[in-house]
Tab-separated table of C-alpha atoms and ligand atoms in Angstrom:
chain	number	residue	atom	x	y	z
E	28	MET	CA	15.377	-0.934	-26.246
E	29	PRO	CA	14.535	2.223	-25.595
E	30	LEU	CA	13.538	4.569	-27.964
E	31	LEU	CA	16.435	7.591	-29.590
E	32	GLU	CA	19.005	5.416	-28.205
E	33	GLY	CA	21.156	5.778	-31.147
E	34	ILE	CA	21.089	9.930	-30.340
E	35	ASN	CA	23.413	9.497	-27.263
E	36	TYR	CA	26.422	10.084	-28.363
E	37	GLY	CA	28.492	7.786	-26.432
E	38	GLY	CA	26.880	8.547	-23.060
E	39	GLU	CA	25.762	5.406	-20.755
E	40	LYS	CA	22.937	3.436	-21.918
E	41	THR	CA	19.244	4.471	-19.937
E	42	ALA	CA	18.792	3.057	-16.419
E	43	VAL	CA	15.893	0.441	-16.334
E	44	ILE	CA	12.975	0.356	-14.419
E	45	PHE	CA	11.504	-1.851	-11.466
E	46	ASP	CA	8.189	-1.609	-9.696
E	47	ILE	CA	7.413	-5.310	-7.733
E	48	GLY	CA	3.757	-5.154	-6.602
E	49	ALA	CA	2.450	-8.690	-4.995
E	50	VAL	CA	0.637	-8.851	-8.358
E	51	TYR	CA	1.875	-7.088	-10.505
E	52	THR	CA	5.774	-6.583	-12.035
E	53	LYS	CA	5.862	-3.065	-13.220
E	54	CYS	CA	9.276	-2.247	-15.708
E	55	GLY	CA	10.422	-0.173	-18.423
E	56	PHE	CA	13.069	1.855	-19.336
E	57	ALA	CA	13.711	5.386	-17.784
E	58	GLY	CA	13.158	8.843	-19.435
E	59	GLU	CA	9.377	6.646	-21.070
E	60	THR	CA	5.456	7.138	-20.431
E	61	GLY	CA	5.020	4.041	-19.760
E	62	PRO	CA	6.281	0.168	-18.453
E	63	ARG	CA	7.133	-1.589	-21.525
E	64	CYS	CA	5.160	-4.789	-19.197
E	65	ILE	CA	3.020	-5.419	-16.637
E	66	ILE	CA	3.435	-9.059	-15.866
E	67	PRO	CA	1.675	-10.903	-12.519
E	68	SER	CA	4.864	-10.892	-10.542
E	69	THR	CA	5.251	-15.064	-10.913
E	70	VAL	CA	8.131	-17.130	-12.222
E	71	LYS	CA	7.171	-21.576	-13.143
E	72	GLY	CA	7.104	-23.171	-9.955
E	73	PRO	CA	8.732	-26.922	-9.376
E	74	LYS	CA	5.267	-28.713	-10.373
E	75	LYS	CA	4.146	-28.376	-14.072
E	76	GLY	CA	2.233	-26.214	-14.711
E	77	GLN	CA	2.316	-24.273	-11.442
E	78	GLU	CA	2.733	-21.465	-10.716
E	79	VAL	CA	4.851	-19.049	-7.808
E	80	ASN	CA	4.191	-15.185	-6.626
E	81	ILE	CA	8.055	-13.824	-5.757
E	82	CYS	CA	6.527	-11.905	-2.682
E	83	ARG	CA	5.296	-15.380	-1.190
E	84	SER	CA	8.317	-16.742	-0.006
E	85	THR	CA	9.847	-15.645	3.402
E	86	ASP	CA	12.788	-18.473	3.228
E	87	GLU	CA	15.853	-16.187	2.291
E	88	LYS	CA	17.862	-19.178	0.272
E	89	GLU	CA	14.192	-19.849	-1.948
E	90	LEU	CA	13.796	-16.189	-2.164
E	91	TYR	CA	16.910	-15.536	-4.347
E	92	ASP	CA	16.345	-18.666	-6.431
E	93	LEU	CA	12.440	-17.354	-7.004
E	94	LEU	CA	14.179	-13.523	-7.903
E	95	LYS	CA	17.115	-14.824	-9.663
E	96	SER	CA	14.135	-16.403	-13.097
E	97	PHE	CA	12.242	-14.073	-12.219
E	98	PHE	CA	14.728	-11.114	-13.035
E	99	ASN	CA	15.618	-13.585	-15.808
E	100	LYS	CA	12.197	-13.727	-16.896
E	101	LEU	CA	12.079	-9.756	-16.742
E	102	TYR	CA	15.677	-8.935	-19.177
E	103	PHE	CA	15.725	-12.114	-21.811
E	104	ARG	CA	11.818	-12.101	-22.810
E	105	HIS	CA	10.659	-8.294	-21.991
E	106	LEU	CA	13.494	-5.213	-21.907
E	107	LEU	CA	15.726	-7.857	-23.908
E	108	VAL	CA	19.236	-6.007	-22.430
E	109	ASN	CA	22.167	-7.081	-20.977
E	110	PRO	CA	22.098	-6.012	-16.544
E	111	LYS	CA	25.623	-5.264	-17.135
E	112	GLU	CA	24.973	-2.676	-18.866
E	113	ARG	CA	22.078	-0.153	-17.034
E	114	ARG	CA	21.461	1.016	-13.431
E	115	VAL	CA	19.049	-0.195	-12.315
E	116	VAL	CA	15.658	2.284	-10.564
E	117	VAL	CA	14.024	-0.452	-8.431
E	118	VAL	CA	10.573	1.073	-7.167
E	119	GLU	CA	9.465	-0.875	-3.395
E	120	SER	CA	7.183	0.635	-0.860
E	121	VAL	CA	8.880	1.709	2.021
E	122	PHE	CA	8.000	-1.354	4.801
E	123	CYS	CA	8.751	-3.560	2.014
E	124	PRO	CA	10.498	-6.311	4.653
E	125	THR	CA	14.466	-5.728	4.293
E	126	VAL	CA	15.241	-9.274	3.749
E	127	PHE	CA	13.617	-8.635	0.181
E	128	ARG	CA	15.215	-6.454	-0.171
E	129	ASP	CA	18.440	-7.472	0.516
E	130	THR	CA	18.312	-10.598	-1.455
E	131	LEU	CA	16.633	-8.187	-4.332
E	132	ALA	CA	20.175	-6.939	-4.357
E	133	LYS	CA	22.256	-9.634	-3.148
E	134	VAL	CA	19.786	-11.095	-7.361
E	135	LEU	CA	21.161	-7.964	-9.229
E	136	PHE	CA	24.918	-7.274	-7.553
E	137	GLU	CA	25.904	-10.649	-7.756
E	138	HIS	CA	24.148	-12.664	-10.102
E	139	TYR	CA	23.634	-10.339	-12.978
E	140	GLN	CA	26.942	-7.387	-12.350
E	141	VAL	CA	23.914	-4.734	-12.476
E	142	PRO	CA	26.217	-1.369	-12.148
E	143	SER	CA	23.809	-0.010	-9.060
E	144	VAL	CA	20.966	-0.067	-7.958
E	145	LEU	CA	18.817	2.442	-6.177
E	146	PHE	CA	15.404	2.045	-4.428
E	147	ALA	CA	13.180	4.284	-4.255
E	148	PRO	CA	10.245	5.341	-2.212
E	149	ASN	CA	6.697	4.877	-4.168
E	150	HIS	CA	5.348	7.279	-2.648
E	151	LEU	CA	8.401	9.487	-2.436
E	152	VAL	CA	8.323	9.196	-6.173
E	153	ALA	CA	4.796	9.854	-6.978
E	154	LEU	CA	4.867	13.296	-6.763
E	155	PHE	CA	7.999	12.638	-9.598
E	156	THR	CA	5.129	12.484	-12.122
E	157	LEU	CA	3.564	15.728	-11.076
E	158	GLY	CA	6.723	17.420	-10.123
E	159	ILE	CA	5.923	19.424	-6.940
E	160	PRO	CA	7.850	19.060	-3.470
E	161	SER	CA	4.536	18.347	-1.389
E	162	ALA	CA	2.100	15.782	-1.370
E	163	LEU	CA	-0.537	13.243	0.448
E	164	VAL	CA	-0.379	10.256	-1.502
E	165	ILE	CA	-2.375	7.348	-1.140
E	166	ASP	CA	-1.543	3.556	-2.292
E	167	VAL	CA	-4.276	1.522	-2.874
E	168	GLY	CA	-2.963	-1.762	-3.987
E	169	GLN	CA	-3.378	-4.857	-2.895
E	170	LYS	CA	-2.917	-6.542	-0.277
E	171	GLU	CA	-3.148	-2.656	1.631
E	172	THR	CA	-3.506	0.457	1.446
E	173	GLN	CA	-1.125	2.939	3.093
E	174	VAL	CA	-1.586	6.820	3.325
E	175	LEU	CA	2.182	8.674	3.342
E	176	PRO	CA	2.663	12.385	3.231
E	177	VAL	CA	5.358	13.756	1.907
E	178	PHE	CA	6.374	18.430	2.305
E	179	GLU	CA	8.265	19.184	0.562
E	180	GLY	CA	10.508	15.809	-0.479
E	181	VAL	CA	10.464	14.677	3.491
E	182	LEU	CA	8.363	11.734	4.103
E	183	LEU	CA	6.891	12.131	7.093
E	184	LEU	CA	6.640	8.485	8.107
E	185	LYS	CA	5.170	9.342	11.712
E	186	ALA	CA	2.091	9.886	9.865
E	187	TRP	CA	1.979	6.792	8.014
E	188	GLN	CA	-1.019	4.936	7.627
E	189	ALA	CA	-2.202	1.545	6.540
E	190	LEU	CA	-4.735	-0.591	6.456
E	191	PRO	CA	-5.686	-4.370	4.834
E	192	VAL	CA	-7.568	-3.616	2.825
E	193	ALA	CA	-7.287	-3.218	-0.667
E	194	GLY	CA	-7.198	-5.597	-3.944
E	195	GLU	CA	-7.136	-8.788	-2.526
E	196	ALA	CA	-9.895	-7.556	0.414
E	197	ILE	CA	-12.427	-7.395	-2.437
E	198	GLU	CA	-11.670	-10.776	-4.303
E	199	LYS	CA	-12.088	-12.074	-1.002
E	200	ASN	CA	-15.542	-10.708	-0.347
E	201	LEU	CA	-16.328	-11.386	-4.062
E	202	GLU	CA	-15.572	-15.077	-3.939
E	203	ALA	CA	-17.273	-15.620	-1.204
E	204	GLN	CA	-20.893	-13.409	-2.531
E	205	LEU	CA	-20.367	-15.678	-6.060
E	206	LEU	CA	-20.127	-18.088	-4.376
E	207	GLU	CA	-23.665	-17.587	-2.620
E	208	GLY	CA	-25.158	-16.607	-4.880
E	209	CYS	CA	-24.402	-17.373	-8.125
E	210	ASN	CA	-23.810	-21.300	-9.094
E	211	VAL	CA	-19.599	-20.051	-9.925
E	212	LYS	CA	-18.825	-24.358	-11.526
E	213	THR	CA	-14.241	-23.038	-10.496
E	214	ALA	CA	-12.941	-26.461	-12.710
E	215	GLN	CA	-14.247	-24.881	-16.068
E	216	SER	CA	-11.887	-22.096	-15.154
E	217	THR	CA	-8.031	-21.809	-14.825
E	218	ASP	CA	-5.835	-22.030	-12.086
E	219	LYS	CA	-6.712	-18.114	-11.532
E	220	PRO	CA	-9.329	-17.469	-8.525
E	221	LEU	CA	-11.925	-16.317	-10.511
E	222	SER	CA	-12.324	-13.455	-8.408
E	223	SER	CA	-9.088	-11.545	-9.515
E	224	LEU	CA	-10.491	-11.453	-13.287
E	225	MET	CA	-13.513	-10.407	-11.600
E	226	VAL	CA	-13.579	-7.863	-9.803
E	227	ARG	CA	-13.190	-5.279	-12.859
E	228	CYS	CA	-16.925	-5.699	-13.295
E	229	CYS	CA	-17.539	-4.346	-9.918
E	230	PHE	CA	-17.734	-0.788	-9.196
E	231	VAL	CA	-17.029	1.364	-6.128
E	232	THR	CA	-21.362	2.669	-5.193
E	233	LYS	CA	-22.175	6.324	-4.410
E	234	LEU	CA	-22.023	6.911	-0.030
E	235	SER	CA	-26.051	7.810	-0.006
E	236	ARG	CA	-26.713	4.188	-1.464
E	237	ALA	CA	-24.131	2.341	0.275
E	238	LYS	CA	-26.272	4.222	4.018
E	239	GLN	CA	-29.560	3.274	2.735
E	240	MET	CA	-27.645	-0.674	2.317
E	241	GLN	CA	-26.135	-0.467	5.243
E	242	ALA	CA	-29.520	0.561	7.143
E	243	VAL	CA	-31.706	-2.236	5.361
E	244	ALA	CA	-29.144	-4.212	6.356
E	245	GLN	CA	-28.802	-3.521	10.026
E	246	GLY	CA	-33.049	-3.370	10.358
E	247	THR	CA	-32.784	0.302	10.605
E	248	GLY	CA	-34.010	1.567	8.009
E	249	ASP	CA	-37.124	1.013	5.744
E	250	THR	CA	-36.541	-2.213	5.086
E	251	GLY	CA	-39.675	-2.628	3.270
E	252	GLN	CA	-38.375	-0.803	0.546
E	253	GLU	CA	-35.623	-2.480	-1.118
E	254	LEU	CA	-32.840	-0.864	-4.047
E	255	THR	CA	-33.465	-1.160	-6.987
E	256	PRO	CA	-29.839	-3.198	-8.060
E	257	PRO	CA	-27.710	-1.657	-10.888
E	258	PRO	CA	-28.016	-4.819	-14.250
E	259	GLY	CA	-25.722	-7.643	-14.115
E	260	ILE	CA	-23.425	-8.778	-16.359
E	261	ASP	CA	-22.010	-11.681	-18.611
E	262	TYR	CA	-19.193	-12.729	-17.412
E	263	PRO	CA	-17.643	-15.568	-20.028
E	264	LEU	CA	-15.322	-18.061	-18.529
E	265	ASP	CA	-14.526	-20.104	-21.834
E	266	GLY	CA	-15.698	-20.457	-25.442
E	267	SER	CA	-19.322	-21.452	-24.132
E	268	THR	CA	-20.127	-20.864	-20.133
E	269	VAL	CA	-20.584	-17.849	-19.580
E	270	LEU	CA	-21.576	-16.954	-15.487
E	271	HIS	CA	-23.553	-13.621	-14.350
E	272	ILE	CA	-22.685	-11.419	-12.103
E	273	ALA	CA	-26.131	-10.065	-10.007
E	274	GLY	CA	-25.795	-6.251	-10.165
E	275	LYS	CA	-26.227	-6.408	-6.508
E	276	ILE	CA	-22.880	-8.814	-6.029
E	277	ARG	CA	-21.471	-5.632	-8.607
E	278	GLU	CA	-22.244	-3.463	-6.983
E	279	THR	CA	-21.600	-4.733	-2.170
E	280	ALA	CA	-17.997	-6.802	-3.688
E	281	CYS	CA	-15.902	-2.877	-2.944
E	282	GLU	CA	-17.557	-1.839	0.213
E	283	VAL	CA	-15.126	-2.886	2.188
E	284	LEU	CA	-12.511	-0.634	1.383
E	285	PHE	CA	-14.775	1.929	2.973
E	286	GLU	CA	-16.890	-0.021	5.748
E	287	ARG	CA	-15.552	1.034	8.924
E	288	ASP	CA	-13.935	-1.576	10.854
E	289	ALA	CA	-13.651	-2.045	15.096
E	290	GLU	CA	-11.730	1.074	15.708
E	291	GLU	CA	-13.771	2.963	13.325
E	292	THR	CA	-10.797	2.721	10.270
E	293	SER	CA	-11.300	2.716	6.564
E	294	VAL	CA	-9.362	3.453	3.758
E	295	ALA	CA	-10.702	7.534	4.268
E	296	THR	CA	-10.500	8.135	7.261
E	297	LEU	CA	-6.437	6.731	6.604
E	298	LEU	CA	-5.809	9.807	4.980
E	299	LEU	CA	-7.829	12.226	7.605
E	300	GLU	CA	-5.669	10.250	10.674
E	301	ALA	CA	-2.380	11.178	8.111
E	302	ILE	CA	-2.998	14.582	7.528
E	303	MET	CA	-3.640	15.250	11.569
E	304	LYS	CA	-0.581	13.437	12.616
E	305	SER	CA	0.756	15.428	9.981
E	306	PRO	CA	1.749	19.129	11.770
E	307	VAL	CA	-0.374	21.762	11.923
E	308	ASP	CA	0.710	24.322	9.297
E	309	ALA	CA	1.118	21.105	6.757
E	310	ARG	CA	-1.366	20.229	6.070
E	311	LYS	CA	-3.405	22.116	4.429
E	312	THR	CA	-0.900	21.845	1.946
E	313	LEU	CA	-1.380	18.265	2.102
E	314	ALA	CA	-4.830	18.232	1.527
E	315	GLU	CA	-5.599	19.617	-1.145
E	316	ASN	CA	-2.215	18.064	-2.927
E	317	ILE	CA	-4.155	14.937	-2.152
E	318	ILE	CA	-2.524	12.175	-4.965
E	319	VAL	CA	-4.188	8.241	-5.664
E	320	ILE	CA	-2.438	5.298	-6.761
E	321	GLY	CA	-2.312	1.264	-7.510
E	322	GLY	CA	-4.531	-0.147	-9.086
E	323	THR	CA	-7.221	-0.728	-6.777
E	324	SER	CA	-8.644	2.856	-6.378
E	325	MET	CA	-8.953	2.012	-10.632
E	326	LEU	CA	-12.095	0.935	-9.837
E	327	LEU	CA	-14.903	2.538	-12.268
E	328	GLY	CA	-16.235	5.753	-9.200
E	329	PHE	CA	-13.728	4.894	-6.593
E	330	LYS	CA	-12.670	8.349	-6.274
E	331	ALA	CA	-15.797	10.506	-5.880
E	332	ARG	CA	-17.158	8.178	-3.020
E	333	LEU	CA	-13.549	8.698	-2.118
E	334	VAL	CA	-14.537	12.513	-2.446
E	335	GLU	CA	-18.314	12.372	-0.394
E	336	GLU	CA	-16.661	9.562	2.379
E	337	LEU	CA	-13.549	12.692	3.335
E	338	ARG	CA	-16.510	15.541	2.938
E	339	ASP	CA	-18.430	13.242	5.120
E	340	LEU	CA	-16.383	12.321	7.916
E	341	ARG	CA	-15.032	15.379	8.208
E	342	GLU	CA	-18.468	16.994	9.952
E	343	LYS	CA	-17.378	14.579	12.263
E	344	PRO	CA	-16.549	14.974	16.310
E	345	ARG	CA	-13.278	13.518	15.819
E	346	TYR	CA	-12.593	15.565	12.535
E	347	LYS	CA	-13.856	18.719	13.002
E	348	GLU	CA	-12.740	20.428	15.451
E	349	ARG	CA	-8.417	19.119	15.073
E	350	LEU	CA	-8.794	18.890	10.819
E	351	PHE	CA	-7.860	22.431	9.966
E	352	VAL	CA	-8.671	21.930	7.163
E	353	ASP	CA	-11.276	23.500	4.436
E	354	ALA	CA	-11.020	21.863	0.900
E	355	PHE	CA	-9.582	18.512	-0.095
E	356	LYS	CA	-8.155	18.595	-3.633
E	357	PHE	CA	-6.708	15.601	-6.070
E	358	HIS	CA	-3.815	15.643	-9.331
E	359	SER	CA	-4.262	13.639	-11.871
E	360	PRO	CA	-0.867	11.956	-12.553
E	361	PRO	CA	0.097	11.679	-16.325
E	362	GLY	CA	-0.966	7.923	-16.243
E	363	LYS	CA	-2.755	5.318	-15.398
E	364	GLU	CA	-3.092	4.778	-11.302
E	365	ASN	CA	-1.064	1.439	-11.466
E	366	TYR	CA	1.736	2.634	-12.897
E	367	VAL	CA	1.860	5.603	-11.314
E	368	ALA	CA	4.600	4.616	-9.340
E	369	TRP	CA	6.398	2.924	-12.083
E	370	LEU	CA	6.089	6.540	-13.859
E	371	GLY	CA	8.363	8.623	-10.993
E	372	GLY	CA	11.034	5.561	-11.106
E	373	ALA	CA	10.981	6.530	-14.977
E	374	VAL	CA	11.141	10.378	-14.104
E	375	PHE	CA	14.020	9.740	-11.529
E	376	GLY	CA	15.889	7.082	-13.382
E	377	ALA	CA	16.374	9.701	-16.515
E	378	LEU	CA	17.858	12.330	-13.916
E	379	GLU	CA	21.089	13.296	-13.316
E	380	VAL	CA	21.722	13.080	-9.859
E	381	LEU	CA	20.722	9.068	-10.653
E	382	ALA	CA	24.111	8.046	-10.468
E	383	SER	CA	25.861	9.251	-7.186
E	384	ARG	CA	22.120	8.782	-5.630
E	385	SER	CA	22.855	5.071	-5.908
E	386	VAL	CA	24.365	1.876	-4.398
E	387	THR	CA	27.415	1.199	-7.250
E	388	GLN	CA	28.660	-2.517	-7.236
E	389	GLU	CA	31.938	-1.357	-5.866
E	390	MET	CA	30.472	0.351	-2.670
E	391	TYR	CA	28.343	-2.960	-2.817
E	392	ARG	CA	31.164	-5.176	-2.998
E	393	ALA	CA	32.797	-3.017	0.140
E	394	ASP	CA	29.724	-3.786	2.426
E	395	PRO	CA	26.887	-5.647	1.547
E	396	VAL	CA	25.041	-3.876	4.280
E	397	LEU	CA	22.841	-1.155	1.948
E	398	PRO	CA	21.766	2.535	3.117
E	399	ASP	CA	18.239	2.436	4.530
E	400	TRP	CA	16.314	5.654	4.773
E	401	CYS	CA	14.531	3.989	8.375
E	402	THR	CA	17.692	4.352	9.633
E	403	LEU	CA	19.234	7.857	8.386
E	404	HIS	CA	18.508	9.518	12.074
E	405	GLU	CA	21.457	6.572	13.112
E	406	THR	CA	24.189	9.016	11.933
E	407	GLU	CA	27.199	7.316	13.429
E	408	GLU	CA	26.227	5.857	10.626
E	409	LEU	CA	25.145	7.918	8.674
E	410	ASP	CA	28.660	9.811	8.557
E	411	GLU	CA	31.024	6.476	8.199
E	412	LYS	CA	28.694	5.740	4.483
E	413	ALA	CA	28.477	9.084	3.867
E	414	SER	CA	32.676	9.271	4.443
E	415	LEU	CA	32.377	5.240	2.247
E	416	HIS	CA	31.168	7.860	-0.253
E	417	LYS	CA	33.639	9.854	-0.263
E	418	LYS	CA	35.952	7.831	-0.540
E	419	MET	CA	34.224	5.206	-3.507
E	420	ALA	CA	34.212	8.843	-5.250
E	421	ALA	CA	37.491	9.882	-4.665
E	422	THR	CA	38.992	5.795	-6.165
E	423	ARG	CA	36.669	6.478	-8.927
X	13	LIG	N1	-9.206	-1.527	-14.060
X	13	LIG	C1	-8.966	-2.122	-13.094
X	13	LIG	N2	-9.800	-1.906	-12.368
X	13	LIG	C2	-10.229	-2.715	-10.871
X	13	LIG	N3	-9.877	-3.131	-10.574
X	13	LIG	C3	-7.598	-2.717	-11.693
X	13	LIG	C4	-7.717	-2.443	-12.553
X	13	LIG	N4	-7.152	-2.797	-12.489
X	13	LIG	C5	-6.347	-3.569	-11.701
X	13	LIG	N5	-6.710	-4.194	-10.882
X	13	LIG	C6	-6.391	-4.327	-9.778
X	13	LIG	O1	-5.058	-3.869	-8.146
X	13	LIG	C7	-4.541	-4.697	-7.927
X	13	LIG	C8	-3.250	-4.586	-8.404
X	13	LIG	O2	-2.506	-3.315	-8.405
X	13	LIG	P1	-1.240	-2.890	-8.224
X	13	LIG	O3	-0.954	-3.653	-9.103
X	13	LIG	O4	-1.629	-1.409	-7.185
X	13	LIG	O5	-1.026	-3.785	-7.297
X	13	LIG	P2	0.109	-3.496	-6.577
X	13	LIG	O6	1.138	-3.490	-6.891
X	13	LIG	O7	0.979	-5.928	-7.381
X	13	LIG	O8	0.176	-4.654	-4.871
X	13	LIG	P3	1.574	-3.648	-3.630
X	13	LIG	O9	1.308	-2.823	-4.034
X	13	LIG	O10	-0.393	-4.434	-2.684
X	13	LIG	O11	2.972	-5.036	-3.545
X	13	LIG	C9	-5.364	-5.872	-8.428
X	13	LIG	O12	-6.091	-6.342	-7.378
X	13	LIG	C10	-6.423	-6.111	-9.532
X	13	LIG	O13	-7.672	-6.410	-9.574
X	14	LIG	MG1	1.878	-1.804	-5.629
């Protein structure tokens, strides 16, 4: 239970904050400096020993059951609190599928009878950890990398950029390279793919080395002069088996993030494209307030390489005359990158405005369609929702 709750004289109990990611879920209490636990987003499947990822299901009924058991685990094994007593903040991806959002609300309101739920976009709440109104937020998570600018507290949706390369792409690359270059006895490992554990043995190399490697691979460089690879690493699989990961694999596995695809896009170009799609007078502010979040950005050397790539790309003809940006500056949020969005939710959950911004149990019962900020341009609907809010407030 939250620390210092004893001094909360008769007030309402601290809200609980959930950030449900494609691989890891972060959960804890509002006003705290870090999540109480970061657990895999999985529940026990029907088969013995099988773990099912809750984000993989698209069938509403199946998803409902999975989320029900997942929240049972969160509330009664990890947080040890009564769901009926605490407001909920869900930190969600901006483009979270509607079916997932609706089913999540149904589970929380109907099954767990929570008093209220607030859905907060992860890119927006990341700013709360720093107390700044504008930033360019890049989230490098598991499935994809998403960039979204926030200017004076408003998400600039039309400048949103995404690329399906992040943790999963590195894992796949690593898996292919390990199977090709090493003798991996997967039978002795756990059910998890080995590559998902070994990502942490890799690092992002310097731009100059990456360029040299590319030149050698394409046969355009000095092929006679092979680069000295970094040292390999011994990764213990169990008590007796040790897998040797070659230095070259450690260095090249993460290149997938920065290699430009057929459309010339990479994780670095996403930032520049997002800046270019933003209003001209906002560009300088955005470029000087970059926030990097998501577990994959914790890779050694990631940020240094990102800076190098941005500086290099800025000189390219596409950006040179159209970017109007002199410098790129990065913030250091007060937490590890993988839970910065959760931390933003924890800050927001501790504010007094939480009650007025959340969807309450009564509102949900009156109208189970959740207000979606993406459809806020539908003013009629907005007006209806606002009048419903007023009616609810008056009856309370
Ligand atoms: N210290 C670390 N070094 C390198 N990679 C890491 C580290 N910690 C986590 N990761 C990687 O980060 C990824 C998970 O990041 P994160 O928790 O942000 O994803 P998620 O929120 O579950 O996914 P998404 O945001 O895409 O829904 C995994 O691929 C994991 O391997
Ligand atoms: Mg995430």
